[in-house]
PDB file of C-alpha atoms in Angstrom:
ATOM      1  CA  ARG V 189     134.551 103.959  98.807  1.00 54.00           C
ATOM      2  CA  VAL V 190     137.976 102.333  99.076  1.00 60.00           C
ATOM      3  CA  GLY V 191     139.953 100.569  96.379  1.00 66.00           C
ATOM      4  CA  ALA V 192     141.223  97.030  96.013  1.00 71.00           C
ATOM      5  CA  GLY V 193     143.755  96.061  98.658  1.00 74.00           C
ATOM      6  CA  THR V 194     142.209  98.453 101.171  1.00 79.00           C
ATOM      7  CA  PHE V 195     140.047  97.790 104.237  1.00 79.00           C
ATOM      8  CA  ALA V 196     138.114 100.459 106.153  1.00 76.00           C
ATOM      9  CA  ALA V 197     136.585 100.086 109.625  1.00 81.00           C
ATOM     10  CA  ARG V 198     135.113 102.266 112.346  1.00 82.00           C
ATOM     11  CA  THR V 199     137.216 101.970 115.500  1.00 81.00           C
ATOM     12  CA  GLY V 200     135.442 104.411 117.794  1.00 81.00           C
ATOM     13  CA  GLY V 201     133.022 107.313 117.969  1.00 81.00           C
ATOM     14  CA  GLU V 202     134.618 109.575 115.367  1.00 82.00           C
ATOM     15  CA  GLU V 203     137.631 107.419 114.545  1.00 82.00           C
ATOM     16  CA  PHE V 204     138.154 105.147 111.581  1.00 79.00           C
ATOM     17  CA  ALA V 205     141.000 102.938 110.419  1.00 80.00           C
ATOM     18  CA  LEU V 206     142.025 102.399 106.846  1.00 79.00           C
ATOM     19  CA  LEU V 207     144.375  99.515 106.105  1.00 80.00           C
ATOM     20  CA  ILE V 208     146.223  99.770 102.813  1.00 82.00           C
ATOM     21  CA  PHE V 209     148.077  96.626 101.856  1.00 82.00           C
ATOM     22  CA  ASP V 210     151.423  96.722 100.015  1.00 83.00           C
ATOM     23  CA  ALA V 211     151.750 100.500 100.317  1.00 85.00           C
ATOM     24  CA  THR V 212     154.876 102.558 100.897  1.00 86.00           C
ATOM     25  CA  ALA V 213     154.933 105.481 103.318  1.00 86.00           C
ATOM     26  CA  GLU V 214     154.616 107.806 100.339  1.00 88.00           C
ATOM     27  CA  ASP V 215     151.611 105.850  99.014  1.00 87.00           C
ATOM     28  CA  ALA V 216     149.880 105.953 102.393  1.00 87.00           C
ATOM     29  CA  MET V 217     150.575 109.655 102.919  1.00 88.00           C
ATOM     30  CA  ALA V 218     149.357 110.482  99.412  1.00 88.00           C
ATOM     31  CA  ALA V 219     146.159 108.481  99.986  1.00 87.00           C
ATOM     32  CA  GLY V 220     145.623 110.287 103.285  1.00 88.00           C
ATOM     33  CA  GLU V 221     146.202 113.651 101.657  1.00 90.00           C
ATOM     34  CA  ARG V 222     143.741 112.878  98.846  1.00 88.00           C
ATOM     35  CA  PHE V 223     141.134 111.880 101.446  1.00 88.00           C
ATOM     36  CA  ARG V 224     141.833 114.989 103.556  1.00 89.00           C
ATOM     37  CA  LYS V 225     141.430 117.279 100.547  1.00 91.00           C
ATOM     38  CA  ALA V 226     138.262 115.509  99.382  1.00 90.00           C
ATOM     39  CA  VAL V 227     136.622 115.931 102.787  1.00 90.00           C
ATOM     40  CA  ALA V 228     137.736 119.567 103.097  1.00 92.00           C
ATOM     41  CA  SER V 229     136.264 120.393  99.686  1.00 94.00           C
ATOM     42  CA  MET V 230     132.786 119.135 100.630  1.00 92.00           C
ATOM     43  CA  THR V 231     130.054 121.300 102.095  1.00 92.00           C
ATOM     44  CA  LEU V 232     127.171 119.702 103.955  1.00 89.00           C
ATOM     45  CA  ASP V 233     123.755 121.316 104.031  1.00 89.00           C
ATOM     46  CA  LEU V 234     121.948 120.293 107.213  1.00 84.00           C
ATOM     47  CA  GLY V 235     119.061 122.698 106.714  1.00 87.00           C
ATOM     48  CA  SER V 236     120.481 125.406 108.957  1.00 89.00           C
ATOM     49  CA  GLY V 237     123.126 126.470 106.446  1.00 89.00           C
ATOM     50  CA  PRO V 238     126.306 125.084 104.942  1.00 90.00           C
ATOM     51  CA  LEU V 239     128.745 123.204 107.154  1.00 91.00           C
ATOM     52  CA  SER V 240     132.375 122.560 106.252  1.00 91.00           C
ATOM     53  CA  VAL V 241     134.193 119.573 107.701  1.00 90.00           C
ATOM     54  CA  THR V 242     137.880 118.695 107.955  1.00 91.00           C
ATOM     55  CA  VAL V 243     139.742 115.587 109.081  1.00 90.00           C
ATOM     56  CA  SER V 244     143.001 114.921 110.858  1.00 91.00           C
ATOM     57  CA  LEU V 245     144.808 111.716 109.964  1.00 89.00           C
ATOM     58  CA  GLY V 246     147.568 109.598 111.440  1.00 88.00           C
ATOM     59  CA  VAL V 247     149.541 107.144 109.301  1.00 89.00           C
ATOM     60  CA  ALA V 248     151.667 104.259 110.577  1.00 88.00           C
ATOM     61  CA  LEU V 249     153.473 101.482 108.741  1.00 86.00           C
ATOM     62  CA  ILE V 250     153.838  97.922 109.946  1.00 85.00           C
ATOM     63  CA  ALA V 251     157.426  97.004 110.808  1.00 80.00           C
ATOM     64  CA  ASP V 252     158.755  93.511 111.419  1.00 82.00           C
ATOM     65  CA  GLY V 253     157.696  92.360 114.861  1.00 86.00           C
ATOM     66  CA  ASP V 254     154.894  94.914 115.256  1.00 85.00           C
ATOM     67  CA  SER V 255     151.659  93.714 116.752  1.00 89.00           C
ATOM     68  CA  VAL V 256     148.285  95.064 115.682  1.00 86.00           C
ATOM     69  CA  ALA V 257     148.271  97.037 118.935  1.00 89.00           C
ATOM     70  CA  ASP V 258     151.681  98.561 118.080  1.00 88.00           C
ATOM     71  CA  VAL V 259     150.507  99.753 114.673  1.00 86.00           C
ATOM     72  CA  TYR V 260     147.246 101.124 116.062  1.00 87.00           C
ATOM     73  CA  SER V 261     149.127 102.934 118.842  1.00 87.00           C
ATOM     74  CA  ASN V 262     151.577 104.437 116.349  1.00 86.00           C
ATOM     75  CA  ALA V 263     148.760 105.600 114.058  1.00 88.00           C
ATOM     76  CA  ASP V 264     146.943 107.065 117.075  1.00 88.00           C
ATOM     77  CA  ALA V 265     150.106 108.950 118.100  1.00 88.00           C
ATOM     78  CA  ALA V 266     150.391 110.365 114.574  1.00 88.00           C
ATOM     79  CA  LEU V 267     146.705 111.348 114.655  1.00 89.00           C
ATOM     80  CA  TYR V 268     147.263 113.151 117.968  1.00 88.00           C
ATOM     81  CA  HIS V 269     150.232 114.939 116.388  1.00 88.00           C
ATOM     82  CA  SER V 270     147.997 116.106 113.523  1.00 88.00           C
ATOM     83  CA  LYS V 271     145.465 117.460 115.997  1.00 88.00           C
ATOM     84  CA  VAL V 272     148.089 119.235 118.124  1.00 89.00           C
ATOM     85  CA  LYS V 273     149.695 120.832 115.062  1.00 87.00           C
ATOM     86  CA  GLY V 274     146.433 122.485 114.020  1.00 86.00           C
ATOM     87  CA  ARG V 275     144.146 119.800 112.606  1.00 88.00           C
ATOM     88  CA  ASN V 276     143.199 119.263 108.955  1.00 91.00           C
ATOM     89  CA  ARG V 277     146.469 117.496 108.199  1.00 90.00           C
ATOM     90  CA  VAL V 278     148.082 114.085 107.751  1.00 90.00           C
ATOM     91  CA  SER V 279     150.986 112.944 109.952  1.00 89.00           C
ATOM     92  CA  LEU V 280     153.193 109.904 109.453  1.00 89.00           C
ATOM     93  CA  HIS V 281     154.526 108.013 112.445  1.00 87.00           C
ATOM     94  CA  ASN V 282     158.161 107.113 111.901  1.00 74.00           C
ATOM     95  CA  ALA V 283     159.156 104.522 114.491  1.00 66.00           C
ATOM     96  CA  ALA V 284     162.764 104.533 113.273  1.00 64.00           C
ATOM     97  CA  ALA V 285     163.178 108.176 114.304  1.00 60.00           C
ATOM     98  CA  GLY V 286     162.669 107.412 118.004  1.00 54.00           C
ATOM     99  CA  ASP V 287     160.393 109.028 120.563  1.00 48.00           C
ATOM    100  CA  GLY V 288     162.279 112.283 121.061  1.00 45.00           C
ATOM    101  CA  SER V 289     163.058 113.150 117.465  1.00 41.00           C
ATOM    102  CA  ALA V 290     161.746 116.309 115.862  1.00 39.00           C
ATOM    103  CA  LEU V 291     161.795 114.346 112.590  1.00 40.00           C
ATOM    104  CA  ARG V 292     159.350 111.773 113.901  1.00 47.00           C
ATOM    105  CA  TYR V 293     156.463 113.082 111.830  1.00 50.00           C
ATOM    106  CA  ARG V 294     156.144 114.144 108.244  1.00 53.00           C
ATOM    107  CA  ILE V 295     153.169 116.463 107.854  1.00 54.00           C
ATOM    108  CA  TYR V 296     150.990 117.544 104.985  1.00 53.00           C
ATOM    109  CA  ALA V 297     149.117 120.637 106.018  1.00 52.00           C
ATOM    110  CA  LYS V 298     146.430 122.886 104.602  1.00 50.00           C
TER     111      LYS V 298
END
């Protein structure tokens, strides 16, 4: 369930997009972290025993002049960063930091 001003959609096999309107980077990261923690705290019982699940998230903000493809690509890059850094985390794409910057991503981790 998502709140007012938010749109969720499935974009691929195991990938989903969540659009949060009028959110700051801090708002978006906090929302991602709440979602990550909620998923990690759940246990699924599929009949063969309990199964724990985690999620990796990538966050990107829309900047002036960005196309939908730009934002999606930036969020996908942040998602990849979360996966490479150990999964079960939220990474923020910071376009202003540039491609080579070590400060490009802000990460919330386990």
